[in-house]
mmCIF file of C-alpha atoms and ligand atoms in Angstrom:
data_model
loop_
_atom_site.group_PDB
_atom_site.id
_atom_site.type_symbol
_atom_site.label_atom_id
_atom_site.label_comp_id
_atom_site.label_asym_id
_atom_site.label_seq_id
_atom_site.Cartn_x
_atom_site.Cartn_y
_atom_site.Cartn_z
ATOM 1 C CA MET A 1 0.039 -0.124 0.383
ATOM 2 C CA LEU A 2 0.952 3.399 -0.987
ATOM 3 C CA THR A 3 2.075 5.166 2.223
ATOM 4 C CA LEU A 4 1.504 9.597 1.440
ATOM 5 C CA PRO A 5 1.222 12.794 3.036
ATOM 6 C CA ARG A 6 -2.503 12.326 3.743
ATOM 7 C CA ILE A 7 -2.850 16.633 1.708
ATOM 8 C CA GLY A 8 -0.668 17.084 -1.184
ATOM 9 C CA GLN A 9 -0.994 19.585 -4.031
ATOM 10 C CA GLY A 10 -2.468 19.368 -7.573
ATOM 11 C CA THR A 11 -0.681 22.095 -10.834
ATOM 12 C CA TRP A 12 -3.626 21.925 -12.739
ATOM 13 C CA ASP A 13 -4.051 25.318 -14.120
ATOM 14 C CA VAL A 14 -1.132 26.830 -12.126
ATOM 15 C CA PRO A 15 -0.102 30.235 -13.618
ATOM 16 C CA GLU A 16 2.843 29.086 -16.430
ATOM 17 C CA SER A 17 4.718 32.847 -16.081
ATOM 18 C CA GLY A 18 5.455 36.167 -14.749
ATOM 19 C CA ALA A 19 5.245 37.208 -11.130
ATOM 20 C CA ARG A 20 1.811 35.045 -10.422
ATOM 21 C CA MET A 21 4.065 31.873 -11.429
ATOM 22 C CA GLN A 22 6.781 32.543 -9.181
ATOM 23 C CA GLU A 23 3.907 33.598 -6.721
ATOM 24 C CA ALA A 24 2.952 30.021 -7.271
ATOM 25 C CA ILE A 25 6.538 28.366 -7.348
ATOM 26 C CA ASP A 26 6.519 30.033 -3.553
ATOM 27 C CA ALA A 27 3.214 28.524 -2.769
ATOM 28 C CA LEU A 28 4.298 25.254 -3.537
ATOM 29 C CA ARG A 29 7.804 25.639 -1.876
ATOM 30 C CA THR A 30 5.551 26.577 1.343
ATOM 31 C CA GLY A 31 3.198 23.215 0.890
ATOM 32 C CA ILE A 32 6.583 20.827 1.058
ATOM 33 C CA ALA A 33 8.077 22.665 4.091
ATOM 34 C CA LEU A 34 4.519 22.043 5.513
ATOM 35 C CA GLY A 35 4.878 18.634 5.562
ATOM 36 C CA MET A 36 2.752 18.635 1.666
ATOM 37 C CA THR A 37 5.131 16.428 -0.168
ATOM 38 C CA HIS A 38 2.640 14.494 -1.941
ATOM 39 C CA ILE A 39 2.968 16.861 -5.445
ATOM 40 C CA ASP A 40 0.470 16.094 -8.463
ATOM 41 C CA THR A 41 0.778 17.155 -12.460
ATOM 42 C CA ALA A 42 0.087 15.527 -15.347
ATOM 43 C CA GLU A 43 1.741 16.118 -19.474
ATOM 44 C CA MET A 44 -1.829 17.560 -20.138
ATOM 45 C CA TYR A 45 -1.180 20.599 -17.663
ATOM 46 C CA GLY A 46 0.057 23.571 -19.491
ATOM 47 C CA ASN A 47 1.476 21.709 -22.323
ATOM 48 C CA GLY A 48 4.176 20.247 -19.910
ATOM 49 C CA ARG A 49 4.767 24.060 -18.582
ATOM 50 C CA ALA A 50 3.442 22.585 -15.464
ATOM 51 C CA GLU A 51 5.320 19.377 -14.627
ATOM 52 C CA GLU A 52 8.208 22.520 -15.718
ATOM 53 C CA ILE A 53 7.246 24.731 -13.245
ATOM 54 C CA VAL A 54 7.303 21.673 -10.717
ATOM 55 C CA GLY A 55 10.356 20.653 -11.554
ATOM 56 C CA GLU A 56 10.995 24.179 -10.742
ATOM 57 C CA ALA A 57 10.034 24.748 -7.909
ATOM 58 C CA VAL A 58 10.798 21.415 -6.126
ATOM 59 C CA SER A 59 15.093 22.203 -7.659
ATOM 60 C CA GLY A 60 17.216 21.903 -4.248
ATOM 61 C CA ILE A 61 14.684 19.698 -2.880
ATOM 62 C CA PRO A 62 15.891 16.296 -2.083
ATOM 63 C CA ARG A 63 13.992 13.843 -4.331
ATOM 64 C CA ASP A 64 13.732 10.818 -1.812
ATOM 65 C CA SER A 65 11.191 13.582 0.341
ATOM 66 C CA LEU A 66 9.122 13.756 -2.273
ATOM 67 C CA PHE A 67 5.864 12.347 -3.597
ATOM 68 C CA VAL A 68 6.316 12.825 -7.785
ATOM 69 C CA THR A 69 2.940 11.951 -9.234
ATOM 70 C CA SER A 70 2.225 12.720 -13.289
ATOM 71 C CA LYS A 71 0.116 11.321 -15.460
ATOM 72 C CA VAL A 72 0.078 9.572 -19.609
ATOM 73 C CA LEU A 73 -2.415 11.435 -21.423
ATOM 74 C CA PRO A 74 -4.900 9.086 -23.527
ATOM 75 C CA GLY A 75 -4.101 10.082 -26.647
ATOM 76 C CA ASN A 76 -0.213 8.337 -25.968
ATOM 77 C CA ALA A 77 -1.295 5.830 -24.288
ATOM 78 C CA THR A 78 -0.357 2.979 -26.164
ATOM 79 C CA TYR A 79 2.745 0.591 -25.182
ATOM 80 C CA ASP A 80 5.109 3.081 -26.892
ATOM 81 C CA GLY A 81 3.393 5.357 -26.298
ATOM 82 C CA THR A 82 3.088 5.537 -22.582
ATOM 83 C CA ILE A 83 6.826 4.558 -22.748
ATOM 84 C CA ALA A 84 7.780 8.116 -24.169
ATOM 85 C CA ALA A 85 5.280 10.068 -22.621
ATOM 86 C CA CYS A 86 6.784 9.369 -19.612
ATOM 87 C CA GLU A 87 10.762 9.925 -20.491
ATOM 88 C CA ARG A 88 9.071 12.999 -21.978
ATOM 89 C CA SER A 89 7.860 14.064 -18.642
ATOM 90 C CA LEU A 90 10.959 13.399 -16.591
ATOM 91 C CA LYS A 91 13.007 15.333 -18.355
ATOM 92 C CA ARG A 92 10.311 18.543 -17.844
ATOM 93 C CA LEU A 93 10.684 17.082 -13.972
ATOM 94 C CA ARG A 94 14.271 17.181 -14.570
ATOM 95 C CA MET A 95 13.906 13.894 -12.216
ATOM 96 C CA ASP A 96 15.062 10.182 -12.869
ATOM 97 C CA TYR A 97 11.851 8.695 -11.722
ATOM 98 C CA LEU A 98 8.265 9.497 -10.809
ATOM 99 C CA ASP A 99 7.045 7.860 -7.515
ATOM 100 C CA LEU A 100 3.590 7.244 -9.246
ATOM 101 C CA TYR A 101 2.137 7.445 -12.467
ATOM 102 C CA LEU A 102 -1.518 7.242 -13.471
ATOM 103 C CA LEU A 103 -2.992 6.677 -17.236
ATOM 104 C CA HIS A 104 -4.744 10.308 -17.094
ATOM 105 C CA TRP A 105 -8.669 8.619 -18.078
ATOM 106 C CA PRO A 106 -9.829 5.873 -20.204
ATOM 107 C CA SER A 107 -7.803 5.947 -23.555
ATOM 108 C CA ARG A 108 -9.569 4.324 -26.996
ATOM 109 C CA PHE A 109 -6.219 2.831 -27.212
ATOM 110 C CA PRO A 110 -5.622 -0.743 -25.745
ATOM 111 C CA LEU A 111 -6.303 -1.170 -21.521
ATOM 112 C CA LYS A 112 -3.647 -4.232 -21.588
ATOM 113 C CA ASP A 113 -1.567 -2.615 -23.623
ATOM 114 C CA THR A 114 -1.049 0.692 -21.377
ATOM 115 C CA MET A 115 -0.889 -1.541 -17.874
ATOM 116 C CA ARG A 116 1.988 -3.655 -20.021
ATOM 117 C CA ALA A 117 4.081 -0.580 -20.421
ATOM 118 C CA LEU A 118 3.151 1.535 -16.865
ATOM 119 C CA GLU A 119 4.550 -2.250 -16.265
ATOM 120 C CA GLN A 120 7.588 -1.569 -17.918
ATOM 121 C CA LEU A 121 8.754 1.415 -16.352
ATOM 122 C CA VAL A 122 8.526 0.146 -13.085
ATOM 123 C CA ARG A 123 10.856 -2.629 -14.243
ATOM 124 C CA ASP A 124 12.880 0.314 -15.501
ATOM 125 C CA GLY A 125 12.982 2.323 -12.461
ATOM 126 C CA LYS A 126 11.110 5.003 -14.098
ATOM 127 C CA ALA A 127 7.929 4.530 -11.728
ATOM 128 C CA ARG A 128 7.946 3.587 -8.623
ATOM 129 C CA ALA A 129 4.851 2.485 -8.343
ATOM 130 C CA ILE A 130 1.164 3.021 -11.280
ATOM 131 C CA GLY A 131 -2.016 3.918 -11.639
ATOM 132 C CA VAL A 132 -5.340 4.815 -13.096
ATOM 133 C CA SER A 133 -7.573 8.030 -13.110
ATOM 134 C CA ASN A 134 -11.351 8.614 -13.365
ATOM 135 C CA PHE A 135 -11.661 4.649 -13.380
ATOM 136 C CA ASP A 136 -14.916 3.327 -12.303
ATOM 137 C CA LEU A 137 -15.188 0.071 -10.571
ATOM 138 C CA ASP A 138 -14.906 -2.436 -14.014
ATOM 139 C CA ASP A 139 -12.292 -0.158 -15.318
ATOM 140 C CA VAL A 140 -10.034 -0.467 -12.162
ATOM 141 C CA ARG A 141 -10.522 -4.252 -12.303
ATOM 142 C CA GLU A 142 -9.497 -4.773 -15.395
ATOM 143 C CA ALA A 143 -6.980 -2.462 -14.970
ATOM 144 C CA GLN A 144 -5.788 -4.898 -12.567
ATOM 145 C CA SER A 145 -5.983 -7.689 -14.344
ATOM 146 C CA TYR A 146 -3.626 -7.148 -17.011
ATOM 147 C CA LEU A 147 -0.817 -6.383 -14.323
ATOM 148 C CA GLN A 148 1.287 -8.926 -13.650
ATOM 149 C CA ASN A 149 3.873 -8.414 -11.125
ATOM 150 C CA VAL A 150 3.438 -4.770 -10.107
ATOM 151 C CA PRO A 151 -0.188 -4.374 -7.896
ATOM 152 C CA LEU A 152 -2.368 -1.169 -9.264
ATOM 153 C CA ALA A 153 -1.472 1.543 -6.793
ATOM 154 C CA CYS A 154 -3.743 4.261 -7.085
ATOM 155 C CA ASN A 155 -6.876 5.261 -8.441
ATOM 156 C CA GLN A 156 -7.848 9.136 -8.722
ATOM 157 C CA VAL A 157 -10.767 10.589 -8.787
ATOM 158 C CA LEU A 158 -13.158 13.488 -8.070
ATOM 159 C CA TYR A 159 -14.513 13.661 -4.563
ATOM 160 C CA HIS A 160 -15.612 16.529 -3.267
ATOM 161 C CA LEU A 161 -18.592 17.356 -0.507
ATOM 162 C CA ARG A 162 -20.944 17.249 -3.413
ATOM 163 C CA GLU A 163 -19.741 14.416 -5.051
ATOM 164 C CA ARG A 164 -19.597 11.712 -2.709
ATOM 165 C CA GLY A 165 -20.697 8.820 -4.997
ATOM 166 C CA ILE A 166 -17.648 6.726 -4.373
ATOM 167 C CA GLU A 167 -18.022 6.353 -1.251
ATOM 168 C CA THR A 168 -20.825 3.554 -2.210
ATOM 169 C CA ARG A 169 -18.589 0.920 -3.835
ATOM 170 C CA LEU A 170 -15.140 2.223 -5.501
ATOM 171 C CA ILE A 171 -13.436 3.628 -1.949
ATOM 172 C CA PRO A 172 -14.753 0.097 -0.256
ATOM 173 C CA TYR A 173 -13.694 -1.597 -2.430
ATOM 174 C CA CYS A 174 -9.806 0.240 -3.784
ATOM 175 C CA THR A 175 -9.730 -0.081 0.312
ATOM 176 C CA SER A 176 -9.995 -3.829 0.425
ATOM 177 C CA ASN A 177 -7.293 -4.267 -2.687
ATOM 178 C CA GLY A 178 -5.194 -1.922 -1.207
ATOM 179 C CA ILE A 179 -5.925 0.721 -4.164
ATOM 180 C CA ALA A 180 -5.284 4.209 -2.781
ATOM 181 C CA VAL A 181 -8.018 6.476 -3.641
ATOM 182 C CA VAL A 182 -6.321 10.503 -4.863
ATOM 183 C CA GLY A 183 -9.414 12.758 -4.220
ATOM 184 C CA TYR A 184 -8.802 15.720 -6.356
ATOM 185 C CA THR A 185 -10.678 19.155 -7.005
ATOM 186 C CA PRO A 186 -11.513 18.959 -3.277
ATOM 187 C CA PHE A 187 -13.400 22.447 -3.354
ATOM 188 C CA GLY A 188 -15.891 21.330 -5.972
ATOM 189 C CA ARG A 189 -15.410 24.409 -7.924
ATOM 190 C CA SER A 190 -17.733 26.925 -8.460
ATOM 191 C CA ARG A 191 -20.258 24.064 -6.188
ATOM 192 C CA PHE A 192 -18.033 25.336 -3.236
ATOM 193 C CA PRO A 193 -20.703 25.755 -0.727
ATOM 194 C CA ARG A 194 -21.565 29.711 0.493
ATOM 195 C CA PRO A 195 -21.861 30.205 3.681
ATOM 196 C CA SER A 196 -25.423 31.126 3.216
ATOM 197 C CA SER A 197 -26.080 27.763 2.583
ATOM 198 C CA ARG A 198 -27.767 25.102 4.815
ATOM 199 C CA GLY A 199 -24.801 23.115 4.652
ATOM 200 C CA GLY A 200 -22.063 26.412 3.979
ATOM 201 C CA ALA A 201 -23.696 27.169 7.851
ATOM 202 C CA VAL A 202 -23.133 23.218 9.291
ATOM 203 C CA LEU A 203 -20.160 23.772 7.855
ATOM 204 C CA GLU A 204 -18.992 27.233 9.884
ATOM 205 C CA GLN A 205 -20.499 25.897 12.915
ATOM 206 C CA ILE A 206 -17.916 23.284 12.663
ATOM 207 C CA ALA A 207 -15.012 25.003 11.745
ATOM 208 C CA ALA A 208 -15.772 27.601 14.336
ATOM 209 C CA LYS A 209 -15.398 24.879 16.962
ATOM 210 C CA TYR A 210 -11.938 23.853 15.941
ATOM 211 C CA GLY A 211 -10.970 26.806 15.123
ATOM 212 C CA LYS A 212 -10.086 26.109 11.602
ATOM 213 C CA THR A 213 -11.063 27.375 8.403
ATOM 214 C CA VAL A 214 -14.516 25.964 6.327
ATOM 215 C CA ARG A 215 -11.511 24.479 3.878
ATOM 216 C CA GLN A 216 -9.703 22.730 6.449
ATOM 217 C CA ILE A 217 -12.943 21.149 7.578
ATOM 218 C CA VAL A 218 -12.945 20.505 4.170
ATOM 219 C CA LEU A 219 -9.894 19.274 3.590
ATOM 220 C CA ASN A 220 -9.805 16.695 6.687
ATOM 221 C CA PHE A 221 -13.266 15.502 6.009
ATOM 222 C CA LEU A 222 -12.472 14.395 2.637
ATOM 223 C CA THR A 223 -9.435 12.316 4.212
ATOM 224 C CA ARG A 224 -11.093 10.889 6.966
ATOM 225 C CA MET A 225 -10.941 7.265 6.284
ATOM 226 C CA PRO A 226 -8.362 5.490 5.929
ATOM 227 C CA HIS A 227 -6.192 5.392 1.891
ATOM 228 C CA VAL A 228 -8.483 8.307 0.928
ATOM 229 C CA TYR A 229 -6.108 11.305 -0.229
ATOM 230 C CA THR A 230 -6.802 14.544 -1.726
ATOM 231 C CA ILE A 231 -4.702 17.261 -3.492
ATOM 232 C CA PRO A 232 -6.388 20.705 -3.687
ATOM 233 C CA LYS A 233 -4.390 23.511 -5.705
ATOM 234 C CA ALA A 234 -3.306 26.520 -4.319
ATOM 235 C CA SER A 235 -1.119 28.883 -6.507
ATOM 236 C CA ARG A 236 -0.928 31.612 -3.231
ATOM 237 C CA SER A 237 1.509 30.670 -0.339
ATOM 238 C CA GLU A 238 -1.152 31.604 2.418
ATOM 239 C CA HIS A 239 -3.493 28.944 0.469
ATOM 240 C CA ALA A 240 -1.057 26.574 0.586
ATOM 241 C CA ARG A 241 -0.784 26.966 4.617
ATOM 242 C CA GLU A 242 -4.179 26.979 5.057
ATOM 243 C CA ASN A 243 -4.571 23.869 3.038
ATOM 244 C CA ALA A 244 -1.427 22.261 5.162
ATOM 245 C CA GLY A 245 -3.900 23.441 8.240
ATOM 246 C CA ALA A 246 -5.771 20.543 7.734
ATOM 247 C CA ALA A 247 -3.855 17.614 8.268
ATOM 248 C CA GLY A 248 -2.884 16.329 11.389
ATOM 249 C CA TRP A 249 -5.462 15.911 13.409
ATOM 250 C CA ASP A 250 -9.123 14.582 13.794
ATOM 251 C CA LEU A 251 -13.021 15.748 13.157
ATOM 252 C CA GLU A 252 -14.838 13.984 16.095
ATOM 253 C CA GLN A 253 -17.704 11.524 15.170
ATOM 254 C CA ALA A 254 -20.665 13.670 15.492
ATOM 255 C CA ASP A 255 -18.988 16.485 13.479
ATOM 256 C CA ILE A 256 -18.367 14.050 10.574
ATOM 257 C CA ASP A 257 -22.138 12.744 11.181
ATOM 258 C CA ALA A 258 -22.978 16.679 10.432
ATOM 259 C CA ILE A 259 -21.641 17.236 8.095
ATOM 260 C CA ASP A 260 -22.935 14.090 6.104
ATOM 261 C CA GLU A 261 -26.146 14.891 6.884
ATOM 262 C CA ALA A 262 -25.944 18.148 5.210
ATOM 263 C CA PHE A 263 -23.663 16.731 1.845
ATOM 264 C CA PRO A 264 -25.966 13.106 1.366
ATOM 265 C CA VAL A 265 -23.881 10.840 -0.797
ATOM 266 C CA GLU A 266 -25.488 10.159 -3.974
ATOM 267 C CA ASP A 267 -25.318 7.072 -5.908
ATOM 268 C CA GLY A 268 -24.459 6.385 -9.401
ATOM 269 C CA PRO A 269 -21.971 6.476 -11.856
ATOM 270 C CA LEU A 270 -17.953 7.887 -11.466
ATOM 271 C CA ALA A 271 -18.215 11.571 -12.346
ATOM 272 C CA THR A 272 -15.520 13.462 -14.073
ATOM 273 C CA ILE A 273 -14.829 16.951 -13.928
HETATM 274 P P1 LIG B 301 -9.129 22.801 -6.204
HETATM 275 O O1 LIG B 301 -8.144 22.243 -5.912
HETATM 276 O O2 LIG B 301 -10.685 21.889 -5.787
HETATM 277 O O3 LIG B 301 -9.670 23.994 -6.388
HETATM 278 C C1 LIG B 301 -8.776 24.976 -6.525
HETATM 279 C C2 LIG B 301 -8.956 26.073 -6.157
HETATM 280 O O4 LIG B 301 -9.148 26.728 -5.026
HETATM 281 C C3 LIG B 301 -7.762 27.430 -7.062
HETATM 282 O O5 LIG B 301 -8.965 28.541 -7.463
HETATM 283 C C4 LIG B 301 -7.433 27.433 -5.379
HETATM 284 O O6 LIG B 301 -6.494 28.925 -5.919
HETATM 285 C C5 LIG B 301 -8.254 27.698 -4.963
HETATM 286 N N1 LIG B 301 -7.979 27.093 -3.325
HETATM 287 C C6 LIG B 301 -6.984 26.127 -2.984
HETATM 288 N N2 LIG B 301 -6.762 26.498 -1.405
HETATM 289 C C7 LIG B 301 -7.215 27.571 -1.083
HETATM 290 C C8 LIG B 301 -7.852 27.886 0.084
HETATM 291 N N3 LIG B 301 -7.308 28.041 1.301
HETATM 292 N N4 LIG B 301 -8.489 28.797 -0.127
HETATM 293 C C9 LIG B 301 -9.682 29.568 -1.033
HETATM 294 N N5 LIG B 301 -9.486 29.628 -1.780
HETATM 295 C C10 LIG B 301 -8.298 27.697 -2.565
HETATM 296 O O7 LIG B 301 -9.777 22.119 -7.673
HETATM 297 P P2 LIG B 301 -8.753 21.455 -9.073
HETATM 298 O O8 LIG B 301 -6.988 22.316 -9.649
HETATM 299 O O9 LIG B 301 -9.143 21.186 -9.741
HETATM 300 O O10 LIG B 301 -7.954 19.734 -8.318
HETATM 301 C C11 LIG B 301 -7.219 19.521 -7.514
HETATM 302 C C12 LIG B 301 -5.879 19.000 -8.649
HETATM 303 O O11 LIG B 301 -6.308 17.843 -8.708
HETATM 304 C C13 LIG B 301 -5.286 19.682 -9.685
HETATM 305 O O12 LIG B 301 -4.762 20.782 -9.476
HETATM 306 C C14 LIG B 301 -5.184 18.356 -10.464
HETATM 307 O O13 LIG B 301 -3.723 17.829 -10.371
HETATM 308 C C15 LIG B 301 -5.279 17.033 -9.679
HETATM 309 N N6 LIG B 301 -6.894 16.972 -10.856
HETATM 310 C C16 LIG B 301 -7.250 15.952 -11.544
HETATM 311 C C17 LIG B 301 -7.778 15.632 -12.595
HETATM 312 C C18 LIG B 301 -7.819 14.250 -13.376
HETATM 313 O O14 LIG B 301 -8.598 14.260 -14.318
HETATM 314 N N7 LIG B 301 -6.645 13.224 -12.477
HETATM 315 C C19 LIG B 301 -8.622 16.476 -12.901
HETATM 316 C C20 LIG B 301 -8.897 17.721 -12.431
HETATM 317 C C21 LIG B 301 -7.636 17.660 -11.102
HETATM 318 P P3 LIG B 301 -4.821 29.558 -6.211
HETATM 319 O O15 LIG B 301 -5.107 28.607 -6.933
HETATM 320 O O16 LIG B 301 -5.242 31.085 -6.370
HETATM 321 O O17 LIG B 301 -4.865 29.797 -4.891
#
């Protein structure tokens, strides 16, 4: 089973140049210094620019103190294309290996070929662990069936207060199969609860009780289960600091129950962004 910090750092939409990019680099470094050493990126983000920015942000930081994930685009996910994409990502990141390499979402190419390529990357020392993203239960099972010597280590999926469907079957299956679930978009973009809403008021009340912010309550709640992780993206240091403060303490069961009631789980097919 993978072990990694419960709260990591995403890099989708990270500013790609100028002062805002420098601010984003500082934010990543701030987050790393505060324990958010799990960095999530992908060849898709800014057409590789996000990987270059991660490489810049972590320069000088010991490689073995970081956990870096990247992802192959489905359009590149043939056997040879996956191997080549990983090598391009490593070059942009200025790294010798990835801690985790994922297929970004199901592709039109045979999944068997992609999984064989991912296994080969582990054998070649280019990836420490491999997995998938945006895979529902049947797809996860299919991916597992093609792996011969390396376990499927991760499924990265959408998970926020208003998208909790993965709690019904996907999380239980992954957890019992040693597959880490990394939830993305924890703040739900435009669906983040407003303070004026009923759910928002519940979160405000709980935040006041713990002396935390609402976003910290949300991140803590989303990582309350074993082997479930989250990767908020922050391009401002104050956001990175706030997100880091969501780890290292636990919500009481009564507060978890109150959040459960305010943001009920709705079953259905896997949602994506
Ligand atoms: P998110 O992390 O839920 O939200 C990012 C937004 O929240 C940014 O506008 C950020 O602002 C803001 N923010 C962060 N911390 C904050 C705080 N403490 N207070 C107020 N605002 C805060 O959404 P996301 O970027 O979509 O998802 C996170 C990561 O998941 C991505 O970056 C990516 O690495 C990964 N992801 C993966 C997939 C996939 O298909 N596998 C899909 C989507 C995302 P600033 O940037 O201004 O700080």
